[in-house]
Amino acid sequence: MLESIQNVLNVPEFRKRAVFTLIMFIIFRLGVHIPVPGVDATAIESLFNSGQSFGLLDLFSGGALSKFSVLAMSITPYINASIIMQLLTAVVPTFEQWSKDNQDGRDKIQKVTRYGTVILGFIQAFAMSYALKANNALIDNSWSMVLMVAIILTAGTCFLMWLGDQITAGGIGDGISLIIFAGIVARFPNGVNTLYQYVQAGTINIFQAVLFALIALFMIVIVIEVTQGQRRIQVHYAKRVVGRKMYGGHSTHIPLKVNQAGVIPIIFASSVLMFPITVAQFIRNDTIQWLAQVFGWGTIGNTVAYAVLIIFFTYFYTAISLNIPQMTENMQKYGGFIPGIRPGLPTAKYIDRIMTRITLAGAIFLAFVAILPNFIGWITGIQGVYFGGTAVLIVVGVAIDTMKQAESLVLNKQYQGFVK
């Protein structure tokens, strides 16, 4: 690993891209500290002290939500718009055709996703502004102030979307993912400092701190192992003659990832469980208030429902994102076959059976990672320090993907002589 890092740092273009990415991170962190005008900071602080679910959202925004800065919504609307667009691609023929086209089709999908981000962002921003008005967190509770706050929050999300595009074009890795990564990592020193202050004040002992660190290390290791884990299905390609040339005659494999869905099922499940809590802020109905209490953060009902929804959405999203019939069709088209399995429908059933089994392991893993923070405080006796498996999952995934892109950049520079 150290040799790979050294090879990457020796490439001038990588150093240039790394500096550009660092500058974009600094701009992002400066935006976190710019407050939205007209918001009562004391009222915001009391709202965050009332529930840990707000702390989870604040973690992904890099502390922007607790400060209620112009970047308080983070890049969440863009993520939601991207997920919705992926689902629509599977059911809308026009979007499906765009996804099969070249760069022009992908640009159209990206354009629609950005428009969807603005719409979803404004809806979410208006809901947040209205919630602040209902809790007397605005200095001026007029509707003009609510609208102004909503517009500022939407503009902040659009700025982050643009910032992510700049990182993707001139930096290293995927810009949107790196913004989320930077927001999560930025909270790490604060968590370590809080843990140190607890030990110094005698709130916890050194054994509790060490136990907390061991659990964190265990989570990082297991996330890395499962993220990298895959089932490889051997595929052989028969020799065939096209014109005067012979193709095929080689072997390869289909890598089926254990965690094919990534962190998307957790986002889906969180959105569903947050729905009754959000509605309860607007509608004073006994049934809705009861649902908000039963499925509140940290309750037994919330934990069980969270795990079940994650398992369900893992299978759902895997089925949407992985088109097994098209995969087997392309394999058969180019003369590929799995040893001992007939091409066509038997191959599709074989791959689907394997994918169903390994997806179960991935779904259980995601559910375990998501609900583990509910038990860390009970196991270690440490409260007020959030260490979520979801955050670790995102950080590890983004770090691995960024490192792979950096290595591919080095390989391109090493073999550029063959391209010229």
Short mmCIF file of N, CA, C and O in Angstrom, two decimals, residues 14 20 23 28-29 110 120 130 188 190-191 197 209 243 257 261 265-266 283 285 314 326 345 364-365 409:
data_model
loop_
_atom_site.label_atom_id
_atom_site.label_comp_id
_atom_site.label_asym_id
_atom_site.label_seq_id
_atom_site.Cartn_x
_atom_site.Cartn_y
_atom_site.Cartn_z
N PHE A 14 -1.36 14.03 -10.74
CA PHE A 14 -2.08 13.64 -9.53
C PHE A 14 -1.92 14.71 -8.45
O PHE A 14 -2.89 15.06 -7.77
N PHE A 20 -6.15 20.70 -6.13
CA PHE A 20 -7.45 21.25 -6.52
C PHE A 20 -8.57 20.69 -5.65
O PHE A 20 -9.45 21.44 -5.20
N ILE A 23 -8.48 22.32 -2.25
CA ILE A 23 -9.03 23.68 -2.27
C ILE A 23 -10.56 23.63 -2.24
O ILE A 23 -11.21 24.42 -1.54
N PHE A 28 -15.73 24.15 0.82
CA PHE A 28 -16.88 23.46 1.42
C PHE A 28 -16.93 23.69 2.93
O PHE A 28 -17.98 24.00 3.50
N ARG A 29 -15.79 23.56 3.60
CA ARG A 29 -15.75 23.72 5.05
C ARG A 29 -16.00 25.18 5.45
O ARG A 29 -16.57 25.45 6.51
N GLN A 110 -28.31 13.12 -16.48
CA GLN A 110 -27.70 14.00 -15.49
C GLN A 110 -28.43 15.34 -15.41
O GLN A 110 -28.63 15.90 -14.32
N LEU A 120 -36.66 18.83 -5.44
CA LEU A 120 -36.66 18.14 -4.15
C LEU A 120 -36.00 19.00 -3.06
O LEU A 120 -36.44 19.00 -1.91
N TYR A 130 -40.52 25.70 7.51
CA TYR A 130 -41.82 25.69 8.19
C TYR A 130 -41.68 25.09 9.59
O TYR A 130 -42.33 25.55 10.54
N PHE A 188 -14.80 13.77 12.81
CA PHE A 188 -14.01 12.79 13.56
C PHE A 188 -13.17 13.44 14.67
O PHE A 188 -13.18 12.96 15.81
N ASN A 190 -13.71 16.10 16.35
CA ASN A 190 -14.60 16.55 17.41
C ASN A 190 -15.03 15.39 18.30
O ASN A 190 -15.11 15.51 19.52
N GLY A 191 -15.29 14.22 17.67
CA GLY A 191 -15.65 13.04 18.45
C GLY A 191 -14.51 12.57 19.34
O GLY A 191 -14.73 12.19 20.50
N GLN A 197 -12.28 14.44 26.60
CA GLN A 197 -12.81 15.27 27.69
C GLN A 197 -13.61 14.43 28.69
O GLN A 197 -13.57 14.68 29.90
N ALA A 209 -13.29 3.77 27.17
CA ALA A 209 -12.75 4.40 25.97
C ALA A 209 -12.06 3.39 25.06
O ALA A 209 -12.22 3.42 23.83
N GLY A 243 -15.15 -12.78 -40.20
CA GLY A 243 -14.33 -12.36 -41.34
C GLY A 243 -13.07 -13.20 -41.41
O GLY A 243 -13.11 -14.43 -41.49
N LYS A 257 -20.81 -8.66 -6.30
CA LYS A 257 -20.45 -8.11 -5.00
C LYS A 257 -21.42 -8.56 -3.93
O LYS A 257 -22.64 -8.68 -4.17
N ALA A 261 -25.79 -3.32 -3.35
CA ALA A 261 -26.62 -2.11 -3.23
C ALA A 261 -25.91 -0.95 -2.56
O ALA A 261 -26.41 0.18 -2.59
N PRO A 265 -29.86 1.14 0.46
CA PRO A 265 -30.96 0.63 1.30
C PRO A 265 -31.08 1.34 2.64
O PRO A 265 -32.20 1.53 3.15
N ILE A 266 -29.96 1.74 3.22
CA ILE A 266 -30.00 2.47 4.50
C ILE A 266 -30.65 3.83 4.32
O ILE A 266 -31.43 4.28 5.16
N ILE A 283 -48.95 17.75 11.59
CA ILE A 283 -50.31 17.31 11.88
C ILE A 283 -50.39 16.82 13.31
O ILE A 283 -49.69 15.87 13.69
N ASN A 285 -52.22 14.82 15.10
CA ASN A 285 -53.17 13.71 15.15
C ASN A 285 -52.67 12.67 16.14
O ASN A 285 -51.46 12.37 16.19
N THR A 314 -32.56 -3.79 0.27
CA THR A 314 -31.35 -4.36 -0.32
C THR A 314 -31.70 -5.27 -1.48
O THR A 314 -31.10 -5.19 -2.56
N GLN A 326 -30.34 -9.23 -19.11
CA GLN A 326 -29.52 -8.54 -20.09
C GLN A 326 -28.06 -9.00 -20.02
O GLN A 326 -27.39 -9.14 -21.04
N LEU A 345 -31.79 -19.06 -20.50
CA LEU A 345 -32.58 -19.03 -19.27
C LEU A 345 -31.93 -19.80 -18.12
O LEU A 345 -31.94 -19.32 -16.98
N ILE A 364 -28.07 -8.62 5.61
CA ILE A 364 -27.88 -8.79 7.06
C ILE A 364 -26.71 -7.92 7.54
O ILE A 364 -26.77 -7.31 8.63
N PHE A 365 -25.67 -7.85 6.75
CA PHE A 365 -24.53 -7.00 7.08
C PHE A 365 -24.94 -5.53 7.18
O PHE A 365 -24.58 -4.83 8.14
N LEU A 409 -5.04 6.36 -12.72
CA LEU A 409 -4.39 7.54 -13.27
C LEU A 409 -2.90 7.31 -13.44
O LEU A 409 -2.30 7.69 -14.46
#
